[in-house]
Amino acid sequence: MPQSDDRRARGNETLDQIHGPLGREVAARLAKVAPDFADHLVDYAFGDVYSRPGLDLRARQIATIAALAALGNAEQQLKWHIRGGLNVGLSRDEIVEILMQMAIYGGFPAAVRALTAAGEVFDEIETAAAEESLQDDA
């Protein structure tokens, strides 16, 4: 398998571990607009960086959530990575603590935006779980 195929396979595997089916959906939507960018996202971000051995995926999501929150202008990506953090074992309480810690360095406005985004993700997950439970009971 050529090196580029290895990167793609590693990237897709890592993307799946963090984001489940949503990761591939996001990559596919990006590919419709900018195929090369979608390739870079999977190959470089997830195939090269996220799959490095120095940190596990949980630690990488902690760093990513804090960085996106501090930026204060990446709400969609922040929500995506909050979900990813939950998928790799972070608890809601840990995500809130990450955002509170970030407030020291990123500022309170960024923390308010990030905590609001986290609350929206938590609410979406609860709503989806409740709807699924109702369907199971039917």
Short mmCIF file of N, CA and C in Angstrom, two decimals, residues 36-133:
data_model
loop_
_atom_site.label_atom_id
_atom_site.label_comp_id
_atom_site.label_asym_id
_atom_site.label_seq_id
_atom_site.Cartn_x
_atom_site.Cartn_y
_atom_site.Cartn_z
N ASP A 36 -9.71 18.76 -2.41
CA ASP A 36 -8.34 18.73 -1.91
C ASP A 36 -8.29 19.05 -0.42
N PHE A 37 -9.12 20.00 0.02
CA PHE A 37 -9.15 20.34 1.44
C PHE A 37 -9.62 19.15 2.26
N ALA A 38 -10.66 18.47 1.80
CA ALA A 38 -11.16 17.29 2.51
C ALA A 38 -10.07 16.23 2.61
N ASP A 39 -9.31 16.06 1.53
CA ASP A 39 -8.20 15.10 1.55
C ASP A 39 -7.16 15.51 2.59
N HIS A 40 -6.83 16.81 2.64
CA HIS A 40 -5.84 17.28 3.63
C HIS A 40 -6.36 17.07 5.05
N LEU A 41 -7.64 17.32 5.25
CA LEU A 41 -8.23 17.13 6.57
C LEU A 41 -8.05 15.69 7.03
N VAL A 42 -8.42 14.75 6.18
CA VAL A 42 -8.33 13.33 6.56
C VAL A 42 -6.87 12.89 6.64
N ASP A 43 -6.09 13.19 5.60
CA ASP A 43 -4.71 12.69 5.53
C ASP A 43 -3.80 13.34 6.56
N TYR A 44 -3.81 14.66 6.61
CA TYR A 44 -2.87 15.36 7.50
C TYR A 44 -3.37 15.41 8.94
N ALA A 45 -4.55 16.04 9.12
CA ALA A 45 -5.02 16.23 10.49
C ALA A 45 -5.23 14.90 11.22
N PHE A 46 -5.94 13.98 10.57
CA PHE A 46 -6.27 12.73 11.25
C PHE A 46 -5.29 11.60 10.95
N GLY A 47 -4.72 11.57 9.75
CA GLY A 47 -3.78 10.51 9.38
C GLY A 47 -2.38 10.73 9.91
N ASP A 48 -1.96 12.00 10.01
CA ASP A 48 -0.61 12.29 10.49
C ASP A 48 -0.59 12.77 11.94
N VAL A 49 -1.39 13.78 12.27
CA VAL A 49 -1.29 14.41 13.58
C VAL A 49 -2.07 13.65 14.65
N TYR A 50 -3.37 13.48 14.46
CA TYR A 50 -4.17 12.81 15.48
C TYR A 50 -3.73 11.38 15.74
N SER A 51 -3.11 10.74 14.79
CA SER A 51 -2.72 9.34 14.96
C SER A 51 -1.30 9.17 15.49
N ARG A 52 -0.64 10.28 15.83
CA ARG A 52 0.71 10.17 16.40
C ARG A 52 0.65 9.45 17.75
N PRO A 53 1.74 8.80 18.15
CA PRO A 53 1.72 8.02 19.38
C PRO A 53 1.88 8.82 20.67
N GLY A 54 2.24 10.09 20.63
CA GLY A 54 2.57 10.83 21.84
C GLY A 54 1.43 11.11 22.79
N LEU A 55 0.22 11.21 22.29
CA LEU A 55 -0.96 11.44 23.12
C LEU A 55 -2.07 10.50 22.66
N ASP A 56 -2.91 10.08 23.60
CA ASP A 56 -4.06 9.29 23.18
C ASP A 56 -5.15 10.24 22.65
N LEU A 57 -6.19 9.68 22.07
CA LEU A 57 -7.24 10.50 21.46
C LEU A 57 -7.97 11.36 22.49
N ARG A 58 -8.10 10.86 23.69
CA ARG A 58 -8.75 11.62 24.76
C ARG A 58 -7.96 12.90 25.04
N ALA A 59 -6.64 12.77 25.20
CA ALA A 59 -5.79 13.94 25.46
C ALA A 59 -5.80 14.89 24.27
N ARG A 60 -5.81 14.36 23.08
CA ARG A 60 -5.85 15.22 21.88
C ARG A 60 -7.17 15.99 21.81
N GLN A 61 -8.26 15.37 22.22
CA GLN A 61 -9.53 16.08 22.21
C GLN A 61 -9.56 17.16 23.29
N ILE A 62 -8.93 16.93 24.43
CA ILE A 62 -8.83 17.97 25.45
C ILE A 62 -8.12 19.19 24.87
N ALA A 63 -6.98 18.95 24.23
CA ALA A 63 -6.22 20.05 23.63
C ALA A 63 -7.02 20.76 22.55
N THR A 64 -7.70 19.99 21.73
CA THR A 64 -8.47 20.56 20.62
C THR A 64 -9.65 21.38 21.12
N ILE A 65 -10.37 20.86 22.08
CA ILE A 65 -11.51 21.59 22.64
C ILE A 65 -11.04 22.91 23.24
N ALA A 66 -9.96 22.87 24.01
CA ALA A 66 -9.44 24.09 24.63
C ALA A 66 -9.00 25.10 23.57
N ALA A 67 -8.31 24.63 22.54
CA ALA A 67 -7.82 25.53 21.49
C ALA A 67 -8.98 26.16 20.72
N LEU A 68 -9.95 25.36 20.32
CA LEU A 68 -11.09 25.89 19.57
C LEU A 68 -11.90 26.86 20.43
N ALA A 69 -12.05 26.56 21.70
CA ALA A 69 -12.77 27.46 22.59
C ALA A 69 -12.03 28.79 22.73
N ALA A 70 -10.72 28.73 22.87
CA ALA A 70 -9.92 29.95 23.02
C ALA A 70 -9.98 30.81 21.76
N LEU A 71 -10.07 30.18 20.60
CA LEU A 71 -10.20 30.95 19.36
C LEU A 71 -11.45 31.82 19.38
N GLY A 72 -12.52 31.27 19.91
CA GLY A 72 -13.75 32.03 20.03
C GLY A 72 -14.51 32.25 18.74
N ASN A 73 -14.05 31.67 17.65
CA ASN A 73 -14.72 31.91 16.36
C ASN A 73 -14.92 30.63 15.55
N ALA A 74 -14.95 29.51 16.24
CA ALA A 74 -15.06 28.22 15.54
C ALA A 74 -16.13 27.35 16.20
N GLU A 75 -17.33 27.92 16.35
CA GLU A 75 -18.38 27.22 17.09
C GLU A 75 -18.73 25.86 16.50
N GLN A 76 -18.86 25.80 15.18
CA GLN A 76 -19.22 24.52 14.55
C GLN A 76 -18.17 23.46 14.83
N GLN A 77 -16.89 23.81 14.68
CA GLN A 77 -15.82 22.85 14.94
C GLN A 77 -15.75 22.51 16.42
N LEU A 78 -15.97 23.51 17.29
CA LEU A 78 -15.97 23.25 18.72
C LEU A 78 -17.04 22.23 19.09
N LYS A 79 -18.25 22.42 18.57
CA LYS A 79 -19.33 21.47 18.86
C LYS A 79 -18.97 20.07 18.35
N TRP A 80 -18.40 20.02 17.16
CA TRP A 80 -18.00 18.74 16.58
C TRP A 80 -16.99 18.04 17.49
N HIS A 81 -16.03 18.81 18.02
CA HIS A 81 -15.00 18.19 18.85
C HIS A 81 -15.49 17.93 20.28
N ILE A 82 -16.47 18.67 20.75
CA ILE A 82 -17.08 18.32 22.04
C ILE A 82 -17.74 16.94 21.91
N ARG A 83 -18.48 16.74 20.82
CA ARG A 83 -19.06 15.40 20.58
C ARG A 83 -17.95 14.35 20.47
N GLY A 84 -16.89 14.69 19.77
CA GLY A 84 -15.76 13.77 19.64
C GLY A 84 -15.14 13.45 20.99
N GLY A 85 -15.02 14.47 21.84
CA GLY A 85 -14.49 14.25 23.18
C GLY A 85 -15.35 13.27 23.97
N LEU A 86 -16.66 13.44 23.87
CA LEU A 86 -17.56 12.49 24.53
C LEU A 86 -17.37 11.09 23.96
N ASN A 87 -17.17 11.00 22.65
CA ASN A 87 -16.99 9.69 22.00
C ASN A 87 -15.73 8.97 22.45
N VAL A 88 -14.69 9.72 22.82
CA VAL A 88 -13.43 9.08 23.23
C VAL A 88 -13.28 9.03 24.75
N GLY A 89 -14.37 9.27 25.48
CA GLY A 89 -14.35 9.02 26.91
C GLY A 89 -14.36 10.23 27.83
N LEU A 90 -14.39 11.44 27.30
CA LEU A 90 -14.51 12.59 28.19
C LEU A 90 -15.93 12.65 28.73
N SER A 91 -16.06 13.06 29.97
CA SER A 91 -17.39 13.25 30.54
C SER A 91 -17.84 14.70 30.31
N ARG A 92 -19.10 14.94 30.50
CA ARG A 92 -19.61 16.31 30.39
C ARG A 92 -18.92 17.20 31.41
N ASP A 93 -18.74 16.69 32.63
CA ASP A 93 -18.08 17.48 33.67
C ASP A 93 -16.65 17.83 33.27
N GLU A 94 -15.95 16.88 32.65
CA GLU A 94 -14.58 17.16 32.21
C GLU A 94 -14.57 18.23 31.11
N ILE A 95 -15.52 18.17 30.21
CA ILE A 95 -15.58 19.19 29.15
C ILE A 95 -15.84 20.56 29.75
N VAL A 96 -16.74 20.65 30.72
CA VAL A 96 -16.99 21.92 31.39
C VAL A 96 -15.71 22.40 32.08
N GLU A 97 -14.97 21.52 32.73
CA GLU A 97 -13.72 21.91 33.40
C GLU A 97 -12.67 22.38 32.39
N ILE A 98 -12.59 21.72 31.24
CA ILE A 98 -11.67 22.16 30.19
C ILE A 98 -11.99 23.60 29.81
N LEU A 99 -13.27 23.90 29.64
CA LEU A 99 -13.68 25.23 29.21
C LEU A 99 -13.48 26.26 30.32
N MET A 100 -13.67 25.87 31.56
CA MET A 100 -13.40 26.78 32.68
C MET A 100 -11.91 27.07 32.78
N GLN A 101 -11.08 26.07 32.61
CA GLN A 101 -9.63 26.27 32.62
C GLN A 101 -9.21 27.19 31.49
N MET A 102 -9.80 26.99 30.32
CA MET A 102 -9.48 27.81 29.16
C MET A 102 -9.82 29.27 29.39
N ALA A 103 -10.83 29.55 30.21
CA ALA A 103 -11.25 30.93 30.45
C ALA A 103 -10.12 31.80 30.99
N ILE A 104 -9.22 31.20 31.75
CA ILE A 104 -8.09 31.94 32.30
C ILE A 104 -7.25 32.53 31.18
N TYR A 105 -7.07 31.79 30.12
CA TYR A 105 -6.18 32.19 29.03
C TYR A 105 -6.93 32.76 27.83
N GLY A 106 -8.12 32.26 27.56
CA GLY A 106 -8.88 32.70 26.39
C GLY A 106 -9.86 33.82 26.69
N GLY A 107 -10.15 34.03 27.97
CA GLY A 107 -11.05 35.09 28.37
C GLY A 107 -12.47 34.59 28.62
N PHE A 108 -13.19 35.40 29.38
CA PHE A 108 -14.55 35.03 29.73
C PHE A 108 -15.50 35.05 28.54
N PRO A 109 -15.41 36.01 27.61
CA PRO A 109 -16.32 35.94 26.46
C PRO A 109 -16.17 34.63 25.68
N ALA A 110 -14.93 34.19 25.47
CA ALA A 110 -14.72 32.92 24.77
C ALA A 110 -15.27 31.76 25.58
N ALA A 111 -15.11 31.82 26.90
CA ALA A 111 -15.63 30.75 27.76
C ALA A 111 -17.15 30.70 27.72
N VAL A 112 -17.80 31.87 27.75
CA VAL A 112 -19.27 31.90 27.69
C VAL A 112 -19.74 31.30 26.37
N ARG A 113 -19.10 31.69 25.26
CA ARG A 113 -19.48 31.12 23.96
C ARG A 113 -19.29 29.61 23.96
N ALA A 114 -18.15 29.15 24.49
CA ALA A 114 -17.84 27.72 24.48
C ALA A 114 -18.78 26.94 25.40
N LEU A 115 -19.06 27.47 26.57
CA LEU A 115 -19.97 26.78 27.49
C LEU A 115 -21.39 26.73 26.91
N THR A 116 -21.79 27.79 26.22
CA THR A 116 -23.09 27.79 25.55
C THR A 116 -23.12 26.71 24.48
N ALA A 117 -22.05 26.62 23.69
CA ALA A 117 -21.97 25.58 22.65
C ALA A 117 -22.02 24.19 23.28
N ALA A 118 -21.29 24.00 24.38
CA ALA A 118 -21.30 22.70 25.06
C ALA A 118 -22.71 22.37 25.54
N GLY A 119 -23.39 23.35 26.12
CA GLY A 119 -24.76 23.12 26.57
C GLY A 119 -25.68 22.72 25.43
N GLU A 120 -25.48 23.34 24.27
CA GLU A 120 -26.29 22.98 23.10
C GLU A 120 -26.02 21.55 22.67
N VAL A 121 -24.76 21.15 22.68
CA VAL A 121 -24.41 19.77 22.31
C VAL A 121 -25.03 18.80 23.32
N PHE A 122 -24.89 19.10 24.60
CA PHE A 122 -25.46 18.21 25.62
C PHE A 122 -26.98 18.09 25.44
N ASP A 123 -27.64 19.23 25.18
CA ASP A 123 -29.09 19.21 24.96
C ASP A 123 -29.47 18.38 23.74
N GLU A 124 -28.71 18.54 22.64
CA GLU A 124 -28.98 17.77 21.42
C GLU A 124 -28.85 16.27 21.68
N ILE A 125 -27.84 15.90 22.45
CA ILE A 125 -27.64 14.48 22.77
C ILE A 125 -28.79 13.96 23.62
N GLU A 126 -29.20 14.74 24.62
CA GLU A 126 -30.32 14.32 25.48
C GLU A 126 -31.61 14.21 24.68
N THR A 127 -31.86 15.15 23.78
CA THR A 127 -33.06 15.11 22.96
C THR A 127 -33.06 13.88 22.06
N ALA A 128 -31.92 13.61 21.43
CA ALA A 128 -31.82 12.43 20.56
C ALA A 128 -32.03 11.15 21.35
N ALA A 129 -31.46 11.09 22.57
CA ALA A 129 -31.63 9.90 23.40
C ALA A 129 -33.08 9.72 23.82
N ALA A 130 -33.75 10.82 24.15
CA ALA A 130 -35.16 10.74 24.54
C ALA A 130 -36.03 10.29 23.37
N GLU A 131 -35.75 10.82 22.18
CA GLU A 131 -36.51 10.42 21.00
C GLU A 131 -36.29 8.94 20.68
N GLU A 132 -35.05 8.49 20.83
CA GLU A 132 -34.74 7.07 20.58
C GLU A 132 -35.45 6.18 21.59
N SER A 133 -35.49 6.63 22.84
CA SER A 133 -36.18 5.87 23.88
C SER A 133 -37.68 5.76 23.59
#
